CSV table of C-alpha atoms (C1' of nucleotides) in Angstrom, one decimal:
chain,number,residue,atom,x,y,z
A,244,UNK,CA,78.7,73.7,242.4
A,245,UNK,CA,74.9,74.1,241.9
A,246,UNK,CA,75.5,75.8,238.6
A,247,UNK,CA,74.5,73.6,235.7
A,248,UNK,CA,77.0,73.7,232.9
A,249,UNK,CA,75.8,76.4,230.5
A,250,UNK,CA,74.4,75.2,227.2
A,251,UNK,CA,75.2,77.3,224.2
A,252,UNK,CA,72.0,76.0,222.7
A,253,UNK,CA,69.6,78.6,221.6
A,254,UNK,CA,67.2,80.2,223.9
A,255,UNK,CA,67.2,83.9,223.4
A,256,UNK,CA,67.7,85.9,226.6
A,257,UNK,CA,69.6,83.4,228.7
A,258,UNK,CA,71.2,84.8,231.8
A,259,UNK,CA,74.6,84.2,230.2
A,260,UNK,CA,74.3,83.6,226.5
A,261,UNK,CA,77.8,82.1,226.6
A,262,UNK,CA,79.3,79.9,224.1
A,263,UNK,CA,81.5,77.3,225.7
A,264,UNK,CA,85.1,78.5,226.2
A,265,UNK,CA,86.7,78.6,222.8
A,266,UNK,CA,89.1,75.7,222.5
A,267,UNK,CA,91.9,78.0,221.3
A,268,UNK,CA,91.4,80.3,224.3
A,269,UNK,CA,91.4,77.3,226.7
A,270,UNK,CA,94.7,76.2,225.4
A,271,UNK,CA,96.5,79.4,226.5
A,272,UNK,CA,95.0,79.6,230.0
A,273,UNK,CA,96.1,78.1,233.3
A,274,UNK,CA,94.0,77.4,236.4
A,275,UNK,CA,94.5,79.0,239.8
A,276,UNK,CA,92.7,78.5,243.0
A,277,UNK,CA,91.9,81.2,245.6
A,278,UNK,CA,90.8,81.3,249.2
A,279,UNK,CA,87.9,83.3,250.5
A,280,UNK,CA,88.7,87.1,250.5
A,281,UNK,CA,91.9,86.5,248.6
A,282,UNK,CA,92.7,89.1,245.9
A,283,UNK,CA,92.9,87.8,242.4
A,284,UNK,CA,94.3,91.2,241.3
A,285,UNK,CA,94.8,94.4,243.3
A,286,UNK,CA,94.0,98.1,242.8
A,287,UNK,CA,96.5,99.8,240.5
A,288,UNK,CA,97.9,96.4,239.4
A,289,UNK,CA,99.1,96.2,235.8
A,290,UNK,CA,96.4,94.7,233.6
A,291,UNK,CA,98.4,92.1,231.7
A,292,UNK,CA,96.0,89.2,232.4
A,293,UNK,CA,92.5,88.2,231.5
A,294,UNK,CA,90.5,86.0,233.9
A,295,UNK,CA,87.5,83.7,233.8
A,296,UNK,CA,85.6,82.3,236.8
A,297,UNK,CA,85.6,78.5,236.5
A,298,UNK,CA,83.9,77.7,239.8
A,299,UNK,CA,83.0,79.8,242.9
A,300,UNK,CA,82.5,83.5,242.6
A,301,UNK,CA,84.4,86.8,242.8
A,302,UNK,CA,83.7,90.5,243.2
A,303,UNK,CA,85.2,93.7,241.8
A,304,UNK,CA,85.6,96.4,244.5
A,305,UNK,CA,87.4,99.5,245.4
A,306,UNK,CA,88.7,100.6,248.8
A,307,UNK,CA,88.5,104.3,249.6
A,308,UNK,CA,91.2,106.0,251.6
A,309,UNK,CA,88.7,106.5,254.4
A,310,UNK,CA,88.0,102.8,254.6
A,311,UNK,CA,84.7,102.7,252.7
A,312,UNK,CA,84.4,99.9,250.3
A,313,UNK,CA,82.5,100.0,247.0
A,314,UNK,CA,81.4,96.8,245.2
A,315,UNK,CA,80.8,97.3,241.5
A,316,UNK,CA,80.3,93.8,240.1
A,317,UNK,CA,80.0,90.1,241.0
A,318,UNK,CA,81.4,87.4,238.8
A,319,UNK,CA,80.0,84.0,238.5
A,320,UNK,CA,81.2,80.8,236.7
A,321,UNK,CA,81.7,81.6,233.0
A,322,UNK,CA,82.2,85.3,233.4
A,323,UNK,CA,85.4,86.9,232.0
A,324,UNK,CA,86.9,89.8,233.9
A,325,UNK,CA,89.9,92.1,233.7
A,326,UNK,CA,88.5,93.5,230.4
A,327,UNK,CA,90.1,96.8,230.0
A,328,UNK,CA,92.2,98.8,227.5
A,329,UNK,CA,94.0,100.7,230.2
A,330,UNK,CA,97.5,99.7,231.4
A,331,UNK,CA,96.4,99.6,235.1
A,332,UNK,CA,93.4,98.4,236.9
A,333,UNK,CA,91.4,100.9,239.1
A,334,UNK,CA,89.6,98.2,241.0
A,335,UNK,CA,90.6,95.0,242.7
A,336,UNK,CA,88.9,91.6,242.3
A,337,UNK,CA,88.8,89.1,245.1
A,338,UNK,CA,87.4,85.6,245.5
A,339,UNK,CA,84.1,85.4,247.5
A,340,UNK,CA,83.6,81.7,247.8
A,341,UNK,CA,86.4,79.6,249.3
A,342,UNK,CA,88.3,77.5,246.7
A,343,UNK,CA,87.2,79.7,243.8
A,344,UNK,CA,88.9,78.5,240.6
A,345,UNK,CA,90.1,81.1,238.1
A,346,UNK,CA,91.4,80.5,234.6
A,347,UNK,CA,94.1,83.1,233.7
A,348,UNK,CA,95.1,84.1,230.2
A,349,UNK,CA,98.0,86.4,229.1
A,350,UNK,CA,96.5,89.5,227.7
A,351,UNK,CA,99.1,89.7,224.9
A,352,UNK,CA,98.3,86.2,223.8
A,353,UNK,CA,94.6,86.7,224.0
A,354,UNK,CA,94.9,89.8,221.9
A,355,UNK,CA,97.0,88.0,219.3
A,356,UNK,CA,94.5,85.1,219.4
A,357,UNK,CA,91.5,87.5,219.0
A,358,UNK,CA,93.1,88.7,215.7
A,359,UNK,CA,93.1,85.2,214.2
A,360,UNK,CA,90.5,83.1,215.9
A,361,UNK,CA,87.0,84.2,215.3
A,362,UNK,CA,85.5,82.2,218.2
A,363,UNK,CA,87.8,83.9,220.7
A,364,UNK,CA,87.1,87.4,219.3
A,365,UNK,CA,83.4,86.8,219.5
A,366,UNK,CA,83.6,85.4,223.0
A,367,UNK,CA,85.4,88.5,224.2
A,368,UNK,CA,82.9,90.8,222.5
A,369,UNK,CA,80.0,88.9,223.9
A,370,UNK,CA,81.4,88.9,227.4
A,371,UNK,CA,82.0,92.6,227.2
A,372,UNK,CA,78.5,93.3,226.1
A,373,UNK,CA,77.2,91.2,228.9
A,374,UNK,CA,79.3,93.1,231.4
A,375,UNK,CA,77.9,96.4,230.1
A,376,UNK,CA,74.4,94.9,230.4
A,377,UNK,CA,75.0,93.8,234.0
A,378,UNK,CA,76.4,97.2,235.0
A,379,UNK,CA,73.6,99.1,233.4
A,380,UNK,CA,71.0,96.9,235.1
A,381,UNK,CA,72.8,97.4,238.4
A,382,UNK,CA,72.9,101.1,237.9
A,383,UNK,CA,69.2,101.1,237.7
A,384,UNK,CA,69.0,99.3,241.1
A,385,UNK,CA,71.6,101.5,242.8
A,386,UNK,CA,70.0,104.6,241.3
A,387,UNK,CA,66.6,103.8,242.8
A,388,UNK,CA,65.6,106.0,245.6
A,389,UNK,CA,64.3,103.9,248.5
A,390,UNK,CA,66.4,101.3,250.2
A,391,UNK,CA,63.5,98.8,250.2
A,392,UNK,CA,63.3,98.9,246.4
A,393,UNK,CA,67.1,98.7,246.0
A,394,UNK,CA,67.3,95.5,248.0
A,395,UNK,CA,64.3,93.8,246.3
A,396,UNK,CA,65.4,94.7,242.9
A,397,UNK,CA,68.9,93.5,243.7
A,398,UNK,CA,67.5,90.2,244.8
A,399,UNK,CA,65.4,89.8,241.6
A,400,UNK,CA,68.4,90.8,239.5
A,401,UNK,CA,70.6,88.3,241.2
A,402,UNK,CA,68.0,85.6,241.0
A,403,UNK,CA,67.8,86.3,237.2
A,404,UNK,CA,71.5,85.9,237.0
A,405,UNK,CA,71.8,82.7,238.9
A,406,UNK,CA,68.7,80.7,238.4
A,407,UNK,CA,68.3,78.3,235.6
A,408,UNK,CA,64.6,77.5,235.0
A,409,UNK,CA,61.7,78.4,237.2
A,410,UNK,CA,63.2,77.9,240.6
A,411,UNK,CA,62.0,80.8,242.9
A,412,UNK,CA,64.7,80.1,245.4
A,413,UNK,CA,67.9,82.1,245.6
A,414,UNK,CA,71.2,81.2,247.3
A,415,UNK,CA,73.1,84.4,248.0
A,416,UNK,CA,76.9,84.0,247.7
A,417,UNK,CA,77.5,87.3,249.3
A,418,UNK,CA,77.0,88.8,252.8
A,419,UNK,CA,74.7,91.7,253.9
A,420,UNK,CA,77.7,93.9,254.1
A,421,UNK,CA,78.6,93.1,250.5
A,422,UNK,CA,75.1,93.9,249.4
A,423,UNK,CA,75.2,97.1,251.4
A,424,UNK,CA,78.5,98.1,249.7
A,425,UNK,CA,77.0,97.3,246.4
A,426,UNK,CA,73.9,99.4,246.9
A,427,UNK,CA,75.4,102.3,248.7
A,428,UNK,CA,73.4,101.8,251.9
A,429,UNK,CA,74.2,100.6,255.4
A,430,UNK,CA,74.2,96.9,256.3
A,431,UNK,CA,71.6,97.6,258.9
A,432,UNK,CA,69.3,99.0,256.3
A,433,UNK,CA,69.8,95.9,254.2
A,434,UNK,CA,68.7,93.8,257.1
A,435,UNK,CA,65.7,95.9,257.8
A,436,UNK,CA,64.7,95.6,254.2
A,437,UNK,CA,65.0,91.8,254.3
A,438,UNK,CA,62.8,91.8,257.4
A,439,UNK,CA,60.2,94.1,255.9
A,440,UNK,CA,60.1,92.1,252.7
A,441,UNK,CA,59.5,89.0,254.7
A,442,UNK,CA,56.8,90.7,256.8
A,443,UNK,CA,55.1,91.8,253.6
A,444,UNK,CA,55.2,88.3,252.3
A,445,UNK,CA,57.4,89.1,249.3
A,446,UNK,CA,60.1,86.7,250.4
A,447,UNK,CA,60.8,84.0,252.9
A,448,UNK,CA,64.1,83.3,254.5
A,449,UNK,CA,65.2,79.7,255.1
A,450,UNK,CA,68.6,80.9,256.4
A,451,UNK,CA,70.2,84.3,256.1
A,452,UNK,CA,71.3,83.5,252.6
A,453,UNK,CA,68.5,81.2,251.5
A,454,UNK,CA,65.7,83.2,250.0
A,455,UNK,CA,62.4,82.1,248.4
A,456,UNK,CA,60.3,84.6,246.4
A,457,UNK,CA,56.6,84.4,247.2
A,458,UNK,CA,54.7,86.7,244.9
A,459,UNK,CA,56.4,88.7,242.1
B,273,UNK,CA,74.1,125.4,222.4
B,274,UNK,CA,77.4,126.1,224.0
B,275,UNK,CA,78.8,122.9,222.5
B,276,UNK,CA,81.5,123.7,220.0
B,277,UNK,CA,81.2,121.7,216.8
B,278,UNK,CA,83.3,118.6,217.5
B,279,UNK,CA,85.8,117.3,214.9
B,280,UNK,CA,85.9,113.6,214.4
B,281,UNK,CA,89.5,114.1,213.5
B,282,UNK,CA,92.1,113.2,216.1
B,283,UNK,CA,93.3,115.7,218.6
B,284,UNK,CA,96.0,114.8,221.1
B,285,UNK,CA,95.0,114.0,224.7
B,286,UNK,CA,91.5,112.8,223.9
B,287,UNK,CA,89.5,111.7,226.9
B,288,UNK,CA,89.1,108.3,225.3
B,289,UNK,CA,92.1,106.5,223.9
B,290,UNK,CA,90.2,106.1,220.6
B,291,UNK,CA,91.7,105.4,217.3
B,292,UNK,CA,90.0,107.4,214.6
B,293,UNK,CA,86.9,105.6,213.1
B,294,UNK,CA,88.3,102.8,211.0
B,295,UNK,CA,87.9,103.5,207.4
B,296,UNK,CA,86.1,100.3,206.7
B,297,UNK,CA,83.6,101.0,209.4
B,298,UNK,CA,83.0,104.5,208.1
B,299,UNK,CA,82.2,103.2,204.7
B,300,UNK,CA,79.1,101.2,205.9
B,301,UNK,CA,77.7,104.0,208.1
B,302,UNK,CA,75.2,106.7,207.3
B,303,UNK,CA,74.6,109.9,209.2
B,304,UNK,CA,71.4,111.0,210.9
B,305,UNK,CA,70.6,114.2,212.7
B,306,UNK,CA,68.4,114.4,215.8
B,307,UNK,CA,66.6,117.1,217.7
B,308,UNK,CA,66.8,117.7,221.4
B,309,UNK,CA,65.0,114.9,223.4
B,310,UNK,CA,64.4,112.9,220.2
B,311,UNK,CA,64.8,109.2,220.6
B,312,UNK,CA,67.6,107.6,218.7
B,313,UNK,CA,66.2,104.2,219.6
B,314,UNK,CA,63.4,103.2,222.0
B,315,UNK,CA,63.0,100.8,224.9
B,316,UNK,CA,62.4,97.2,223.6
B,317,UNK,CA,63.4,98.2,220.1
B,318,UNK,CA,65.1,95.5,218.1
B,319,UNK,CA,68.9,95.9,218.4
B,320,UNK,CA,69.9,95.7,214.7
B,321,UNK,CA,71.9,98.9,214.6
B,322,UNK,CA,75.1,100.2,216.1
B,323,UNK,CA,75.6,104.0,216.6
B,324,UNK,CA,78.3,106.5,217.1
B,325,UNK,CA,78.0,110.1,218.3
B,326,UNK,CA,79.6,112.4,215.7
B,327,UNK,CA,78.6,115.7,217.3
B,328,UNK,CA,76.4,116.7,220.2
B,329,UNK,CA,75.5,114.3,222.9
B,330,UNK,CA,73.1,111.6,223.9
B,331,UNK,CA,71.9,109.7,227.0
B,332,UNK,CA,70.8,106.2,227.7
B,333,UNK,CA,67.8,106.0,230.0
B,334,UNK,CA,64.8,103.9,231.1
B,335,UNK,CA,61.3,105.1,231.9
B,336,UNK,CA,59.6,103.2,234.7
B,337,UNK,CA,55.8,102.5,234.6
B,338,UNK,CA,55.4,105.0,237.5
B,339,UNK,CA,57.0,107.8,235.6
B,340,UNK,CA,60.4,107.7,237.2
B,341,UNK,CA,63.3,108.0,234.8
B,342,UNK,CA,66.7,106.5,235.2
B,343,UNK,CA,69.7,107.7,233.3
B,344,UNK,CA,72.5,105.2,233.0
B,345,UNK,CA,75.1,106.7,230.6
B,346,UNK,CA,75.9,109.8,228.6
B,347,UNK,CA,77.5,109.5,225.2
B,348,UNK,CA,79.8,112.1,223.8
B,349,UNK,CA,81.4,112.5,220.3
B,350,UNK,CA,83.4,109.4,219.4
B,351,UNK,CA,81.4,107.1,221.7
B,352,UNK,CA,79.8,103.9,220.2
B,353,UNK,CA,76.5,102.8,221.6
B,354,UNK,CA,73.9,100.1,221.0
B,355,UNK,CA,76.6,97.5,222.0
B,356,UNK,CA,74.7,94.4,223.0
B,357,UNK,CA,74.3,90.7,222.1
B,358,UNK,CA,70.7,90.6,223.0
B,359,UNK,CA,67.9,90.8,220.4
B,360,UNK,CA,66.2,93.7,222.0
B,361,UNK,CA,67.3,96.8,223.9
B,362,UNK,CA,66.2,97.4,227.5
B,363,UNK,CA,67.0,101.1,227.5
B,364,UNK,CA,66.3,103.9,225.1
B,365,UNK,CA,68.8,106.5,223.9
B,366,UNK,CA,67.9,110.1,223.1
B,367,UNK,CA,69.7,113.1,221.8
B,368,UNK,CA,70.5,115.7,224.5
B,369,UNK,CA,71.9,118.5,222.4
B,370,UNK,CA,69.8,119.9,219.6
B,371,UNK,CA,71.1,118.8,216.1
B,372,UNK,CA,73.1,115.8,217.5
B,373,UNK,CA,74.6,113.9,214.6
B,374,UNK,CA,74.7,110.1,214.8
B,375,UNK,CA,76.4,107.6,212.5
B,376,UNK,CA,74.4,104.5,212.1
B,377,UNK,CA,75.8,101.1,211.1
B,378,UNK,CA,73.9,97.9,210.4
B,379,UNK,CA,74.7,95.4,213.1
B,380,UNK,CA,74.9,92.5,210.6
B,381,UNK,CA,77.4,94.3,208.5
B,382,UNK,CA,79.5,95.5,211.4
B,383,UNK,CA,79.7,91.9,212.7
B,384,UNK,CA,80.7,90.6,209.4
B,385,UNK,CA,83.3,93.4,209.1
B,386,UNK,CA,84.6,92.7,212.6
B,387,UNK,CA,85.4,89.2,211.4
B,388,UNK,CA,87.7,90.4,208.6
B,389,UNK,CA,88.9,93.9,209.5
B,390,UNK,CA,91.1,94.0,212.5
B,391,UNK,CA,90.8,97.7,213.0
B,392,UNK,CA,87.1,97.5,213.3
B,393,UNK,CA,87.2,94.5,215.7
B,394,UNK,CA,89.7,96.4,217.9
B,395,UNK,CA,87.6,99.5,217.8
B,396,UNK,CA,84.5,97.7,219.0
B,397,UNK,CA,86.5,95.9,221.7
B,398,UNK,CA,88.1,99.2,222.9
B,399,UNK,CA,84.8,101.0,222.9
B,400,UNK,CA,83.2,98.2,224.9
B,401,UNK,CA,86.0,98.3,227.5
B,402,UNK,CA,85.6,102.1,227.8
B,403,UNK,CA,81.9,101.7,228.3
B,404,UNK,CA,82.6,99.2,231.1
B,405,UNK,CA,85.1,101.6,232.6
B,406,UNK,CA,82.6,104.5,232.5
B,407,UNK,CA,79.8,102.4,234.1
B,408,UNK,CA,82.1,101.2,236.9
B,409,UNK,CA,83.3,104.7,237.6
B,410,UNK,CA,79.7,105.9,237.6
B,411,UNK,CA,78.7,103.1,239.9
B,412,UNK,CA,81.2,104.4,242.4
B,413,UNK,CA,79.6,107.8,242.3
B,414,UNK,CA,76.0,106.6,242.5
B,415,UNK,CA,76.9,104.2,245.2
B,416,UNK,CA,78.4,106.9,247.4
B,417,UNK,CA,76.3,107.7,250.5
B,418,UNK,CA,75.9,111.5,250.7
B,419,UNK,CA,74.3,113.5,248.0
B,420,UNK,CA,77.0,116.2,248.3
B,421,UNK,CA,79.7,113.8,247.4
B,422,UNK,CA,77.7,112.3,244.6
B,423,UNK,CA,77.3,115.6,242.9
B,424,UNK,CA,80.9,116.7,243.4
B,425,UNK,CA,82.3,113.3,242.2
B,426,UNK,CA,79.9,113.4,239.2
B,427,UNK,CA,81.2,116.8,238.2
B,428,UNK,CA,84.8,115.7,238.5
B,429,UNK,CA,84.1,112.6,236.6
B,430,UNK,CA,82.4,114.5,233.8
B,431,UNK,CA,85.1,117.1,233.8
B,432,UNK,CA,87.6,114.3,233.2
B,433,UNK,CA,85.6,112.9,230.4
B,434,UNK,CA,85.1,116.2,228.5
B,435,UNK,CA,88.1,118.3,229.3
B,436,UNK,CA,91.1,118.4,227.0
B,437,UNK,CA,94.2,119.6,228.8
B,438,UNK,CA,94.2,121.6,232.1
B,439,UNK,CA,91.1,123.6,231.8
B,440,UNK,CA,89.3,123.7,235.1
B,441,UNK,CA,86.0,124.8,233.6
B,442,UNK,CA,83.2,122.5,232.7
B,443,UNK,CA,80.2,123.0,230.4
B,444,UNK,CA,77.5,120.7,231.4
B,445,UNK,CA,75.4,119.4,228.5
B,446,UNK,CA,72.7,118.1,230.8
B,447,UNK,CA,70.2,119.6,233.2
B,448,UNK,CA,69.8,119.3,236.9
B,449,UNK,CA,67.0,116.8,236.4
B,450,UNK,CA,69.3,114.7,234.3
B,451,UNK,CA,71.9,114.7,236.9
B,452,UNK,CA,69.3,113.8,239.5
B,453,UNK,CA,68.0,110.9,237.5
B,454,UNK,CA,71.6,109.7,237.0
B,455,UNK,CA,72.5,109.9,240.7
B,456,UNK,CA,69.2,108.6,242.1
B,457,UNK,CA,68.5,111.8,244.1
B,458,UNK,CA,66.0,114.6,243.7
B,459,UNK,CA,66.7,117.6,241.5
B,460,UNK,CA,66.3,119.9,244.5
B,461,UNK,CA,69.0,118.1,246.3
B,462,UNK,CA,71.3,118.5,243.3
B,463,UNK,CA,70.6,122.3,243.4
B,464,UNK,CA,71.4,122.5,247.1
B,465,UNK,CA,74.6,120.5,246.5
B,466,UNK,CA,75.6,123.0,243.8
B,467,UNK,CA,74.9,125.9,246.2
B,468,UNK,CA,76.8,124.3,249.0
B,469,UNK,CA,79.8,123.5,246.8
B,470,UNK,CA,79.8,127.1,245.7
B,471,UNK,CA,79.5,128.4,249.3
B,472,UNK,CA,82.4,126.2,250.3
B,473,UNK,CA,84.4,127.6,247.5
B,474,UNK,CA,84.9,124.3,245.7
B,475,UNK,CA,83.2,125.5,242.5
B,476,UNK,CA,82.0,128.7,240.9
B,477,UNK,CA,79.0,129.0,238.7
B,478,UNK,CA,79.1,131.4,235.7
B,479,UNK,CA,75.7,130.2,234.5
B,480,UNK,CA,73.7,127.2,235.7
B,481,UNK,CA,75.7,125.0,233.4
B,482,UNK,CA,79.1,126.8,233.4
B,483,UNK,CA,81.2,125.5,236.3
B,484,UNK,CA,84.7,126.3,237.3
B,485,UNK,CA,86.6,124.2,239.8
B,486,UNK,CA,88.5,126.2,242.5
B,487,UNK,CA,90.5,123.8,244.6
B,488,UNK,CA,90.7,120.1,244.0
C,279,DC,C1',61.0,142.8,225.8
C,280,DG,C1',58.5,139.3,227.6
C,281,DC,C1',57.5,134.5,228.0
C,282,DC,C1',58.6,129.9,229.5
C,283,DC,C1',61.2,126.5,231.3
C,284,DA,C1',65.1,125.6,234.3
C,285,DA,C1',67.1,126.5,238.5
C,286,DT,C1',66.8,127.9,243.2
C,287,DT,C1',65.2,128.5,247.8
C,288,DG,C1',62.0,127.5,251.9
C,289,DA,C1',59.5,124.6,255.3
C,290,DA,C1',57.8,120.3,257.1
C,291,DC,C1',58.1,115.5,257.2
C,292,DT,C1',60.3,110.9,256.7
C,293,DG,C1',63.6,107.5,255.7
C,294,DC,C1',68.1,106.2,256.5
C,295,DA,C1',72.7,106.4,258.9
C,296,DT,C1',74.7,105.8,263.1
C,297,DC,C1',75.7,103.9,267.6
C,298,DA,C1',74.7,100.2,270.6
C,299,DA,C1',73.1,95.8,272.1
C,300,DG,C1',71.4,91.1,271.3
C,301,DA,C1',70.6,86.9,268.5
C,302,DT,C1',71.8,83.4,265.0
C,303,DT,C1',74.7,80.8,262.2
C,304,DC,C1',78.7,78.5,261.2
C,305,DG,C1',83.3,76.7,261.6
C,306,DT,C1',86.4,74.4,264.6
C,307,DG,C1',88.1,71.4,267.8
C,308,DG,C1',87.3,68.6,271.7
D,58,DC,C1',78.2,64.8,268.1
D,59,DC,C1',78.2,68.6,270.8
D,60,DA,C1',80.2,72.8,272.8
D,61,DC,C1',82.4,76.9,272.1
D,62,DG,C1',83.7,81.3,270.0
D,63,DA,C1',83.7,84.5,266.4
D,64,DA,C1',81.6,86.2,262.6
D,65,DT,C1',77.4,87.4,260.6
D,66,DC,C1',73.0,88.9,261.0
D,67,DT,C1',69.1,91.3,263.4
D,68,DT,C1',66.8,94.7,266.2
D,69,DG,C1',66.2,99.3,268.9
D,70,DA,C1',66.6,104.3,269.6
D,71,DT,C1',68.1,108.8,268.0
D,72,DG,C1',69.5,112.6,265.0
D,73,DC,C1',70.2,114.3,260.6
D,74,DA,C1',70.2,114.3,255.5
D,75,DG,C1',67.2,114.2,251.7
D,76,DT,C1',62.4,114.0,249.8
D,77,DT,C1',58.4,116.3,249.0
D,78,DC,C1',55.4,120.1,248.1
D,79,DA,C1',55.2,124.9,247.2
D,80,DA,C1',56.7,129.3,245.8
D,81,DT,C1',60.1,132.4,243.6
D,82,DT,C1',63.9,133.7,240.8
D,83,DG,C1',66.7,133.7,236.9
D,84,DG,C1',68.4,132.7,232.2
D,85,DG,C1',67.8,131.8,227.4
D,86,DC,C1',65.3,132.1,223.3
D,87,DG,C1',61.6,133.7,220.5
DNA sequence: CGCCCAATTGAACTGCATCAAGATTCGTGG
DNA sequence: CCACGAATCTTGATGCAGTTCAATTGGGCG
């Protein structure tokens, strides 16, 4: 995996300001491996488990009765998901990359642990705050009017999330269709936006999923 | 304002499954009152305070350099906001209703309290999870393709958040412009959607902000 | 009662969805 | 290593939904 192990060492405003997984939390988790497109949990499933991406990536989505799909979040290594206080999930989460590894924790045991282990409690709180931040940021993007801007802002947002340091390249883990379903526009429009951005010299495409930012 | 004065005291069937404000938390807070449109905190402000809506309503937003405004969340009585682990806010939060009352808590003291008082820790976690839920739900709405649907889904969503029991009426605390800035469409389109929904017999308007749902 | 801001409606233009072909890329097996 | 096939991605043409600009109406508060 290209992701460097995240240092907890101080730099304020890291993409993930994550402490390492608390030792206590690690002790109650077990690892599972998922294939591409395989559901980690389904819509309406009971929410009795907490999850963490160890390697690969996953996305939270909802399928509508009419076949439309909505993507509401993408999870990268280190991210906790399944954070809810409701008994059932509304969304599903599936692996994006093949061979995605997920650590699973029993909700009951995590909750008990959060009551006694400060590191675990802090980790959950921090991760929740980060999820809120991500969603708000994404809301800005999706709420933007023109499709051009949506796509560009999405790329910048995703670059900020994945890049360590000053690399102006970006490797997209997701497809054009995923981006479309995330931004509420058609896949064709996403393509055209990519083409336009390249023509305008904002980005360069090495491959369909390898992007370099030119001027910011 | 049509908003009835809201009691912090528990009422069955609350929209959020919130425990009452933990007694320990209450003890470290102080109350402030805000006028309509008055900022509770501003963009880039240091995030050293936590807030709770006691009465009235507030919204989180961001102003772009070009004058465009994005609304990412609305806070109703009982909601905690200012939940972040970053040093500075990215968004601002302002009062929507006139005379909105906000309880303010020092972040430092809340964090210390969360380490020793289980009720406070649980409350913060629960509120964070609810914020995540709200944002995901809203993402679904904003990510929908047609403006018609966006507006209708928004109304239903808001009705679910505010209504206690089986009342099919809805009193909107926010303007058409606010809705537009929340959904990423123009205010005119919001109006036309309202008109269409009324013509189609889905809703009835008593006043511009008093809505009744006909068939669901 | 009248003012002012919010909400509504109208008309013209434009950006995006949709349908329909092509062109790449990538995985798979020969 | 190359060839093949199936996704994925890209591009084109057309119609409609939504933006924009402009004017009018209506409701709420002084």
